[in-house]
Amino acid sequence: MSESLPFQPDAAATARDGELRAFLLRFIGLTLLSGVTIGMNKVLATLLGLHLHVSNFQLATISSAETLAMALGTIPAGYILSRGNPKHLYAGVSLSLALAFCVLPWLPGWQWVALLMFLVGLCISLRIVAMSTVFLVRLPELGQGKAGWYKGTLILGMQFLGPLCGNYLIAQLGLKAGFLISALMFAILAVLGWQVLPNNTAPRKQAGHASLPGAASLRELLRLPVVRVTYLFEILASFTASSVGVFSILLAIRVLHWPAHHSVWLMAVQGLSCVLVLLFLGRFVLASRYREQLYGGAHLAIMGALLILGLWPDSIAYLAASVLLGLGLGVNNLVNTDNIARAPVDKARVSAHLTLFGMVGGTAGALAAGRLADLTGLRNVFLIWLFPWLAGWLAFHGSRWLRRAPPAAVSSLAPTAESAP
């Protein structure tokens, strides 16, 4: 009997590690396919808008309608998920989206397209809240080296594989066939989500956070410097990414005069750069003694990309700007995710806030970019976007570096590691 005692913990640990690996593989597969579908739909919606001969603002309205609805549906989705079965809800929503995308290409005007995209966004908000909550709850078990895997996989699908697939399908089969294939993918996601998602995330979530007396209300959260900074730069990042995402295809076609089937590469290069950071540089960035300098440098890289997009209309320069923007956004998300994971806060509440603020920032960015593009010209939008980034950089990084203060993220979060179970 005494010889079997050391074996039992090892067997339990092995079984637990196997379960975590299986969960991670299934979850990442679901995330990747979901991202591919979203990325395809962005290209399909953009090209559908061009097919309807819309203005810059109308195109931005179509793109932002989905994001606005996702923002409005985030908080209700949390209540719905807490009272229902995630498998049933996810499957039902995915099948509803499949039906919606069967209808989209036959709508007569851009207003109807924008309205249906708004309804699509309400459905997608429930899917996003479910996925992000499950991942954040299980992140302490998976290890912080995996902190960028969910976002990285999602971006890989949304900004690289999805746009390329959408572009290829339209080139080979036509716009309407592309929408029908997207509808089929939503139906497949309904089946996969049924297999991957738990029946109820509440018990695991409570167990994971019961010993952490973290800040929960928005007022309590905003008292913490690390939360304020994370919210600020996540909003700016979504604001910028949505603007570039909506208009990168137009930049390639109208400014660089690329063929339509090549225009997706600006979006794809940005997405791939971001994914490489999130999937492969997490440990390097987060464990580095120069972590705060990398954080500030990432924000400078984003500003540099905006400057290039506004001043140098050249293919090589725009590709370089896409790489800079992807790298900057990737490091920004890595540090923000790790800071929140280590902070004494209610993780689910912060996740909901970040999702909501990111969607609001994305909606505002797309709409504002569309209006400014009509008023001032497309390239000038990116120069205007420099000002909020510069203000944020000076308020946080500039003042800190001038004072030569120790990194706030590490010092302010040290007690959290001791309180972790």
Tab-separated table of C-alpha atoms in Angstrom:
chain	number	residue	atom	x	y	z
A	1	MET	CA	0.000	0.000	0.000
A	2	SER	CA	2.798	2.378	0.881
A	3	GLU	CA	4.318	1.929	-2.565
A	4	SER	CA	1.094	2.979	-4.274
A	5	LEU	CA	0.779	6.279	-2.421
A	6	PRO	CA	3.304	8.187	-4.571
A	7	PHE	CA	1.663	6.796	-7.683
A	8	GLN	CA	-1.834	8.082	-6.976
A	9	PRO	CA	-1.000	11.803	-7.100
A	10	ASP	CA	1.037	11.199	-10.252
A	11	ALA	CA	-1.860	9.383	-11.882
A	12	ALA	CA	-4.271	12.136	-10.882
A	13	ALA	CA	-1.915	14.780	-12.226
A	14	THR	CA	-1.469	12.870	-15.473
A	15	ALA	CA	-5.217	12.518	-15.912
A	16	ARG	CA	-5.701	16.211	-15.162
A	17	ASP	CA	-2.994	17.211	-17.662
A	18	GLY	CA	-4.581	14.991	-20.296
A	19	GLU	CA	-7.979	16.560	-19.693
A	20	LEU	CA	-6.506	20.060	-19.971
A	21	ARG	CA	-4.734	19.220	-23.229
A	22	ALA	CA	-7.894	17.709	-24.684
A	23	PHE	CA	-9.932	20.745	-23.637
A	24	LEU	CA	-7.360	23.162	-25.057
A	25	LEU	CA	-7.208	21.375	-28.422
A	26	ARG	CA	-10.992	21.250	-28.769
A	27	PHE	CA	-11.439	24.817	-27.597
A	28	ILE	CA	-8.731	26.217	-29.882
A	29	GLY	CA	-10.194	24.292	-32.822
A	30	LEU	CA	-13.616	25.791	-32.152
A	31	THR	CA	-12.060	29.248	-31.775
A	32	LEU	CA	-10.113	28.930	-35.025
A	33	LEU	CA	-13.152	27.911	-37.064
A	34	SER	CA	-15.195	30.663	-35.440
A	35	GLY	CA	-12.504	33.209	-36.333
A	36	VAL	CA	-12.331	31.946	-39.928
A	37	THR	CA	-16.087	32.392	-40.234
A	38	ILE	CA	-15.985	35.925	-38.805
A	39	GLY	CA	-13.080	36.878	-41.070
A	40	MET	CA	-14.854	35.518	-44.132
A	41	ASN	CA	-17.954	37.453	-43.215
A	42	LYS	CA	-16.028	40.745	-42.913
A	43	VAL	CA	-14.763	40.342	-46.474
A	44	LEU	CA	-18.161	39.202	-47.718
A	45	ALA	CA	-19.938	42.154	-46.083
A	46	THR	CA	-17.369	44.644	-47.414
A	47	LEU	CA	-17.586	43.325	-50.959
A	48	LEU	CA	-21.370	43.156	-50.736
A	49	GLY	CA	-21.344	46.827	-49.783
A	50	LEU	CA	-19.107	47.639	-52.754
A	51	HIS	CA	-21.462	45.620	-54.957
A	52	LEU	CA	-24.290	47.872	-53.746
A	53	HIS	CA	-22.148	50.967	-54.556
A	54	VAL	CA	-22.188	52.406	-51.037
A	55	SER	CA	-20.266	55.426	-49.730
A	56	ASN	CA	-17.461	55.209	-47.175
A	57	PHE	CA	-19.857	56.048	-44.347
A	58	GLN	CA	-22.457	53.524	-45.531
A	59	LEU	CA	-19.769	50.851	-45.723
A	60	ALA	CA	-18.649	51.732	-42.187
A	61	THR	CA	-22.280	51.565	-41.048
A	62	ILE	CA	-22.650	48.036	-42.430
A	63	SER	CA	-19.434	46.947	-40.727
A	64	SER	CA	-20.131	48.654	-37.408
A	65	ALA	CA	-23.774	47.532	-37.154
A	66	GLU	CA	-22.633	44.053	-36.180
A	67	THR	CA	-20.098	45.392	-33.671
A	68	LEU	CA	-22.622	47.810	-32.122
A	69	ALA	CA	-25.128	45.002	-31.638
A	70	MET	CA	-22.443	42.820	-30.088
A	71	ALA	CA	-21.704	45.614	-27.606
A	72	LEU	CA	-25.378	46.065	-26.717
A	73	GLY	CA	-25.865	42.317	-26.337
A	74	THR	CA	-22.834	41.619	-24.148
A	75	ILE	CA	-24.361	42.308	-20.730
A	76	PRO	CA	-27.717	40.587	-21.493
A	77	ALA	CA	-25.770	37.632	-22.875
A	78	GLY	CA	-24.044	37.224	-19.516
A	79	TYR	CA	-27.410	37.018	-17.710
A	80	ILE	CA	-28.789	34.597	-20.299
A	81	LEU	CA	-25.769	32.317	-20.033
A	82	SER	CA	-25.916	32.309	-16.230
A	83	ARG	CA	-29.498	31.005	-16.391
A	84	GLY	CA	-29.354	28.664	-19.382
A	85	ASN	CA	-27.454	25.761	-20.870
A	86	PRO	CA	-24.483	27.060	-22.917
A	87	LYS	CA	-24.662	24.115	-25.303
A	88	HIS	CA	-28.304	24.761	-26.167
A	89	LEU	CA	-27.842	28.512	-26.476
A	90	TYR	CA	-24.676	28.260	-28.575
A	91	ALA	CA	-26.223	25.734	-30.956
A	92	GLY	CA	-29.437	27.701	-31.334
A	93	VAL	CA	-27.626	30.975	-31.987
A	94	SER	CA	-25.277	29.355	-34.516
A	95	LEU	CA	-28.176	27.883	-36.447
A	96	SER	CA	-29.911	31.278	-36.439
A	97	LEU	CA	-26.753	32.824	-37.890
A	98	ALA	CA	-26.684	30.162	-40.592
A	99	LEU	CA	-30.193	31.191	-41.615
A	100	ALA	CA	-29.280	34.891	-41.582
A	101	PHE	CA	-26.336	34.401	-43.931
A	102	CYS	CA	-28.521	32.493	-46.355
A	103	VAL	CA	-30.659	35.644	-46.617
A	104	LEU	CA	-28.011	38.404	-46.661
A	105	PRO	CA	-26.869	38.380	-50.327
A	106	TRP	CA	-30.449	38.693	-51.584
A	107	LEU	CA	-31.312	41.852	-49.651
A	108	PRO	CA	-32.142	44.834	-51.918
A	109	GLY	CA	-30.326	47.738	-50.218
A	110	TRP	CA	-27.498	48.588	-47.843
A	111	GLN	CA	-29.944	49.617	-45.094
A	112	TRP	CA	-31.378	46.096	-44.986
A	113	VAL	CA	-27.876	44.630	-44.955
A	114	ALA	CA	-26.935	46.859	-42.010
A	115	LEU	CA	-30.128	45.884	-40.147
A	116	LEU	CA	-29.557	42.168	-40.569
A	117	MET	CA	-25.894	42.566	-39.572
A	118	PHE	CA	-27.161	44.254	-36.401
A	119	LEU	CA	-29.296	41.190	-35.635
A	120	VAL	CA	-26.293	38.973	-36.413
A	121	GLY	CA	-24.249	40.929	-33.873
A	122	LEU	CA	-26.835	40.335	-31.141
A	123	CYS	CA	-26.464	36.595	-31.727
A	124	ILE	CA	-22.670	36.660	-31.862
A	125	SER	CA	-22.433	38.531	-28.534
A	126	LEU	CA	-23.709	35.453	-26.725
A	127	ARG	CA	-21.120	33.262	-28.456
A	128	ILE	CA	-18.271	35.627	-27.555
A	129	VAL	CA	-19.228	35.914	-23.894
A	130	ALA	CA	-19.483	32.141	-23.606
A	131	MET	CA	-16.105	31.489	-25.234
A	132	SER	CA	-14.160	34.239	-23.436
A	133	THR	CA	-15.584	33.343	-20.029
A	134	VAL	CA	-14.749	29.657	-20.401
A	135	PHE	CA	-11.175	30.456	-21.439
A	136	LEU	CA	-10.560	33.045	-18.723
A	137	VAL	CA	-11.907	30.738	-16.020
A	138	ARG	CA	-9.601	27.909	-17.102
A	139	LEU	CA	-6.525	30.047	-17.824
A	140	PRO	CA	-5.019	29.548	-14.330
A	141	GLU	CA	-5.090	25.779	-14.964
A	142	LEU	CA	-3.713	26.089	-18.490
A	143	GLY	CA	-0.842	28.362	-17.450
A	144	GLN	CA	-0.122	31.955	-18.356
A	145	GLY	CA	2.094	30.869	-21.226
A	146	LYS	CA	-1.233	30.204	-22.960
A	147	ALA	CA	-2.574	33.709	-22.225
A	148	GLY	CA	-2.447	34.734	-25.884
A	149	TRP	CA	-3.711	31.501	-27.406
A	150	TYR	CA	-7.417	32.317	-27.454
A	151	LYS	CA	-7.001	35.797	-28.905
A	152	GLY	CA	-4.197	34.638	-31.196
A	153	THR	CA	-6.197	31.777	-32.644
A	154	LEU	CA	-9.239	33.995	-33.051
A	155	ILE	CA	-7.206	36.633	-34.889
A	156	LEU	CA	-5.527	33.964	-37.027
A	157	GLY	CA	-8.973	33.017	-38.259
A	158	MET	CA	-10.450	36.527	-38.389
A	159	GLN	CA	-7.614	38.450	-40.030
A	160	PHE	CA	-5.628	35.850	-41.960
A	161	LEU	CA	-7.326	32.568	-42.831
A	162	GLY	CA	-10.858	33.982	-42.911
A	163	PRO	CA	-10.175	36.875	-45.307
A	164	LEU	CA	-8.122	34.630	-47.597
A	165	CYS	CA	-10.876	31.998	-47.648
A	166	GLY	CA	-13.533	34.616	-48.286
A	167	ASN	CA	-11.499	36.190	-51.056
A	168	TYR	CA	-10.855	32.811	-52.707
A	169	LEU	CA	-14.481	31.691	-52.455
A	170	ILE	CA	-15.745	34.908	-54.045
A	171	ALA	CA	-13.153	34.706	-56.817
A	172	GLN	CA	-13.986	31.078	-57.572
A	173	LEU	CA	-17.699	30.762	-56.777
A	174	GLY	CA	-19.147	34.251	-56.555
A	175	LEU	CA	-20.481	36.427	-53.756
A	176	LYS	CA	-23.741	34.579	-53.103
A	177	ALA	CA	-22.033	31.187	-52.929
A	178	GLY	CA	-19.592	32.645	-50.397
A	179	PHE	CA	-22.473	33.589	-48.115
A	180	LEU	CA	-24.004	30.125	-48.421
A	181	ILE	CA	-20.704	28.488	-47.456
A	182	SER	CA	-20.459	30.840	-44.476
A	183	ALA	CA	-23.953	29.730	-43.438
A	184	LEU	CA	-22.826	26.096	-43.644
A	185	MET	CA	-19.849	26.888	-41.385
A	186	PHE	CA	-22.175	28.355	-38.755
A	187	ALA	CA	-24.152	25.114	-38.829
A	188	ILE	CA	-20.928	23.151	-38.308
A	189	LEU	CA	-20.023	25.450	-35.397
A	190	ALA	CA	-23.346	24.621	-33.769
A	191	VAL	CA	-22.378	20.938	-33.728
A	192	LEU	CA	-18.800	21.567	-32.536
A	193	GLY	CA	-19.919	23.962	-29.822
A	194	TRP	CA	-22.268	21.296	-28.521
A	195	GLN	CA	-19.251	18.984	-28.141
A	196	VAL	CA	-16.825	21.508	-26.608
A	197	LEU	CA	-18.785	23.807	-24.305
A	198	PRO	CA	-19.741	22.658	-20.794
A	199	ASN	CA	-23.318	22.297	-19.630
A	200	ASN	CA	-22.777	25.011	-17.024
A	201	THR	CA	-19.739	27.214	-16.423
A	202	ALA	CA	-20.954	28.560	-13.083
A	203	PRO	CA	-19.536	25.876	-10.732
A	204	ARG	CA	-16.036	26.047	-12.210
A	205	LYS	CA	-16.134	29.830	-12.305
A	206	GLN	CA	-17.157	30.027	-8.652
A	207	ALA	CA	-14.517	27.537	-7.634
A	208	GLY	CA	-11.873	29.423	-9.516
A	209	HIS	CA	-12.685	32.779	-7.959
A	210	ALA	CA	-14.120	31.997	-4.527
A	211	SER	CA	-10.841	32.660	-2.704
A	212	LEU	CA	-10.112	35.896	-4.542
A	213	PRO	CA	-11.834	38.898	-2.927
A	214	GLY	CA	-11.412	40.865	-6.123
A	215	ALA	CA	-12.921	44.151	-7.147
A	216	ALA	CA	-16.137	43.608	-9.064
A	217	SER	CA	-18.099	46.818	-9.548
A	218	LEU	CA	-16.987	49.252	-12.216
A	219	ARG	CA	-16.233	51.897	-9.591
A	220	GLU	CA	-14.020	49.505	-7.607
A	221	LEU	CA	-12.259	48.329	-10.746
A	222	LEU	CA	-11.488	51.829	-11.972
A	223	ARG	CA	-9.764	52.613	-8.671
A	224	LEU	CA	-6.992	50.188	-9.665
A	225	PRO	CA	-4.330	51.763	-11.919
A	226	VAL	CA	-3.690	48.510	-13.773
A	227	VAL	CA	-7.390	48.234	-14.696
A	228	ARG	CA	-7.586	51.843	-15.876
A	229	VAL	CA	-4.544	51.438	-18.085
A	230	THR	CA	-5.762	48.118	-19.497
A	231	TYR	CA	-9.173	49.532	-20.319
A	232	LEU	CA	-7.626	52.609	-21.957
A	233	PHE	CA	-5.275	50.756	-24.277
A	234	GLU	CA	-7.755	47.992	-25.109
A	235	ILE	CA	-10.283	50.624	-26.192
A	236	LEU	CA	-7.663	52.441	-28.284
A	237	ALA	CA	-6.527	49.149	-29.821
A	238	SER	CA	-10.045	48.113	-30.839
A	239	PHE	CA	-10.731	51.652	-32.084
A	240	THR	CA	-7.686	51.485	-34.346
A	241	ALA	CA	-7.974	47.850	-35.421
A	242	SER	CA	-11.588	48.283	-36.517
A	243	SER	CA	-10.747	51.359	-38.587
A	244	VAL	CA	-7.851	49.669	-40.352
A	245	GLY	CA	-9.818	46.434	-40.723
A	246	VAL	CA	-12.745	48.166	-42.420
A	247	PHE	CA	-10.659	50.290	-44.775
A	248	SER	CA	-7.559	48.188	-45.485
A	249	ILE	CA	-9.252	46.670	-48.553
A	250	LEU	CA	-10.206	50.140	-49.792
A	251	LEU	CA	-6.663	51.374	-49.163
A	252	ALA	CA	-5.263	48.580	-51.307
A	253	ILE	CA	-7.760	49.114	-54.129
A	254	ARG	CA	-8.099	52.914	-54.218
A	255	VAL	CA	-4.718	54.126	-52.934
A	256	LEU	CA	-2.314	51.371	-53.999
A	257	HIS	CA	-4.380	50.361	-57.071
A	258	TRP	CA	-4.006	46.668	-56.297
A	259	PRO	CA	-6.302	44.165	-58.024
A	260	ALA	CA	-9.343	43.321	-55.920
A	261	HIS	CA	-8.200	39.733	-55.337
A	262	HIS	CA	-4.886	40.998	-53.879
A	263	SER	CA	-6.394	43.662	-51.636
A	264	VAL	CA	-7.015	41.300	-48.731
A	265	TRP	CA	-3.281	40.926	-48.105
A	266	LEU	CA	-2.971	44.140	-46.094
A	267	MET	CA	-5.469	42.728	-43.587
A	268	ALA	CA	-3.878	39.289	-43.706
A	269	VAL	CA	-0.332	40.537	-43.047
A	270	GLN	CA	-1.493	42.544	-40.041
A	271	GLY	CA	-3.400	39.585	-38.635
A	272	LEU	CA	-0.535	37.144	-39.131
A	273	SER	CA	1.935	39.486	-37.399
A	274	CYS	CA	-0.371	39.800	-34.417
A	275	VAL	CA	-0.927	36.051	-34.248
A	276	LEU	CA	2.807	35.300	-34.235
A	277	VAL	CA	3.221	37.530	-31.186
A	278	LEU	CA	0.266	36.059	-29.317
A	279	LEU	CA	1.115	32.420	-29.985
A	280	PHE	CA	4.917	32.401	-29.811
A	281	LEU	CA	6.218	35.458	-27.934
A	282	GLY	CA	4.055	35.369	-24.823
A	283	ARG	CA	6.704	33.936	-22.524
A	284	PHE	CA	9.408	36.203	-23.964
A	285	VAL	CA	7.368	39.390	-23.511
A	286	LEU	CA	5.726	38.640	-20.175
A	287	ALA	CA	8.858	37.303	-18.439
A	288	SER	CA	11.204	39.964	-19.789
A	289	ARG	CA	12.805	42.454	-17.396
A	290	TYR	CA	12.035	45.040	-20.093
A	291	ARG	CA	8.356	44.188	-20.119
A	292	GLU	CA	7.178	47.770	-19.556
A	293	GLN	CA	9.544	49.086	-22.235
A	294	LEU	CA	8.158	46.508	-24.667
A	295	TYR	CA	4.650	47.612	-23.734
A	296	GLY	CA	5.457	51.253	-24.428
A	297	GLY	CA	7.354	50.314	-27.588
A	298	ALA	CA	4.338	48.398	-28.861
A	299	HIS	CA	2.222	51.529	-28.599
A	300	LEU	CA	4.911	53.497	-30.433
A	301	ALA	CA	4.849	50.838	-33.173
A	302	ILE	CA	1.083	51.321	-33.553
A	303	MET	CA	1.586	55.082	-33.866
A	304	GLY	CA	4.341	54.506	-36.419
A	305	ALA	CA	2.005	52.313	-38.475
A	306	LEU	CA	-0.677	55.002	-38.450
A	307	LEU	CA	1.875	57.595	-39.538
A	308	ILE	CA	2.990	55.443	-42.482
A	309	LEU	CA	-0.586	54.744	-43.553
A	310	GLY	CA	-1.280	58.465	-43.583
A	311	LEU	CA	1.884	59.768	-45.253
A	312	TRP	CA	3.503	57.122	-47.496
A	313	PRO	CA	1.088	55.568	-50.049
A	314	ASP	CA	3.462	52.856	-51.211
A	315	SER	CA	3.000	49.087	-51.321
A	316	ILE	CA	6.163	48.257	-49.348
A	317	ALA	CA	5.454	50.990	-46.810
A	318	TYR	CA	1.863	49.842	-46.304
A	319	LEU	CA	2.940	46.227	-45.840
A	320	ALA	CA	5.510	47.382	-43.279
A	321	ALA	CA	2.811	49.398	-41.530
A	322	SER	CA	0.606	46.299	-41.403
A	323	VAL	CA	3.428	44.337	-39.757
A	324	LEU	CA	4.088	47.130	-37.229
A	325	LEU	CA	0.416	47.409	-36.389
A	326	GLY	CA	0.059	43.651	-35.912
A	327	LEU	CA	3.145	43.432	-33.674
A	328	GLY	CA	2.032	46.405	-31.593
A	329	LEU	CA	-1.507	45.116	-31.123
A	330	GLY	CA	-0.186	41.665	-30.199
A	331	VAL	CA	2.166	42.871	-27.461
A	332	ASN	CA	-0.530	45.240	-26.194
A	333	ASN	CA	-3.003	42.373	-25.790
A	334	LEU	CA	-0.454	40.040	-24.187
A	335	VAL	CA	0.474	42.503	-21.453
A	336	ASN	CA	-3.115	43.568	-20.853
A	337	THR	CA	-4.326	39.968	-20.550
A	338	ASP	CA	-1.533	39.024	-18.154
A	339	ASN	CA	-2.042	42.138	-16.030
A	340	ILE	CA	-5.731	41.378	-15.596
A	341	ALA	CA	-5.079	37.683	-14.927
A	342	ARG	CA	-2.752	38.661	-12.051
A	343	ALA	CA	-4.841	41.543	-10.701
A	344	PRO	CA	-7.108	41.203	-7.614
A	345	VAL	CA	-10.309	41.560	-9.640
A	346	ASP	CA	-13.372	39.563	-10.596
A	347	LYS	CA	-12.107	37.993	-13.811
A	348	ALA	CA	-15.509	37.363	-15.371
A	349	ARG	CA	-16.632	40.933	-14.695
A	350	VAL	CA	-13.463	42.400	-16.218
A	351	SER	CA	-13.778	40.058	-19.191
A	352	ALA	CA	-17.310	41.358	-19.800
A	353	HIS	CA	-16.127	44.956	-19.484
A	354	LEU	CA	-13.229	44.422	-21.887
A	355	THR	CA	-15.543	42.751	-24.389
A	356	LEU	CA	-18.042	45.580	-24.106
A	357	PHE	CA	-15.462	48.378	-24.262
A	358	GLY	CA	-13.683	46.708	-27.145
A	359	MET	CA	-16.885	46.453	-29.140
A	360	VAL	CA	-17.892	50.039	-28.372
A	361	GLY	CA	-14.417	51.196	-29.367
A	362	GLY	CA	-14.598	49.143	-32.545
A	363	THR	CA	-17.996	50.552	-33.452
A	364	ALA	CA	-16.990	54.132	-32.735
A	365	GLY	CA	-13.737	53.674	-34.633
A	366	ALA	CA	-15.397	52.319	-37.752
A	367	LEU	CA	-18.159	54.938	-37.788
A	368	ALA	CA	-15.829	57.834	-37.057
A	369	ALA	CA	-13.357	56.610	-39.677
A	370	GLY	CA	-16.133	56.375	-42.247
A	371	ARG	CA	-17.373	59.897	-41.583
A	372	LEU	CA	-13.865	61.374	-41.486
A	373	ALA	CA	-12.906	59.520	-44.678
A	374	ASP	CA	-15.828	61.187	-46.481
A	375	LEU	CA	-14.913	64.607	-45.069
A	376	THR	CA	-11.110	64.651	-45.092
A	377	GLY	CA	-9.966	61.733	-47.266
A	378	LEU	CA	-9.196	58.135	-46.365
A	379	ARG	CA	-5.488	58.532	-45.587
A	380	ASN	CA	-6.006	61.508	-43.280
A	381	VAL	CA	-8.079	59.354	-40.933
A	382	PHE	CA	-4.967	57.512	-39.775
A	383	LEU	CA	-3.150	60.755	-39.020
A	384	ILE	CA	-6.108	61.896	-36.903
A	385	TRP	CA	-5.983	58.599	-34.992
A	386	LEU	CA	-2.444	59.466	-33.869
A	387	PHE	CA	-3.703	62.076	-31.399
A	388	PRO	CA	-5.560	59.814	-28.916
A	389	TRP	CA	-2.667	57.335	-29.017
A	390	LEU	CA	-0.135	60.080	-28.387
A	391	ALA	CA	-2.198	61.439	-25.498
A	392	GLY	CA	-2.487	57.974	-23.951
A	393	TRP	CA	1.209	57.260	-24.415
A	394	LEU	CA	2.267	60.534	-22.792
A	395	ALA	CA	-0.190	60.135	-19.924
A	396	PHE	CA	1.025	56.640	-19.044
A	397	HIS	CA	4.419	55.802	-20.498
A	398	GLY	CA	5.817	59.316	-20.802
A	399	SER	CA	5.091	60.362	-17.244
A	400	ARG	CA	6.321	57.015	-15.895
A	401	TRP	CA	9.577	57.080	-17.807
A	402	LEU	CA	10.193	60.674	-16.787
A	403	ARG	CA	9.740	59.738	-13.139
A	404	ARG	CA	11.746	56.531	-13.703
A	405	ALA	CA	9.242	54.664	-11.558
A	406	PRO	CA	9.343	50.839	-11.258
A	407	PRO	CA	6.893	48.955	-13.493
A	408	ALA	CA	3.423	49.412	-11.998
A	409	ALA	CA	2.103	46.172	-13.432
A	410	VAL	CA	4.666	44.042	-11.573
A	411	SER	CA	4.704	45.946	-8.290
A	412	SER	CA	0.936	46.440	-7.995
A	413	LEU	CA	0.185	42.812	-8.746
A	414	ALA	CA	2.693	41.146	-6.454
A	415	PRO	CA	0.152	40.481	-3.654
A	416	THR	CA	-2.130	38.707	-6.124
A	417	ALA	CA	0.312	35.880	-6.730
A	418	GLU	CA	0.387	35.183	-3.000
A	419	SER	CA	-3.380	35.072	-2.762
A	420	ALA	CA	-3.813	32.752	-5.726
A	421	PRO	CA	-4.945	29.284	-4.783
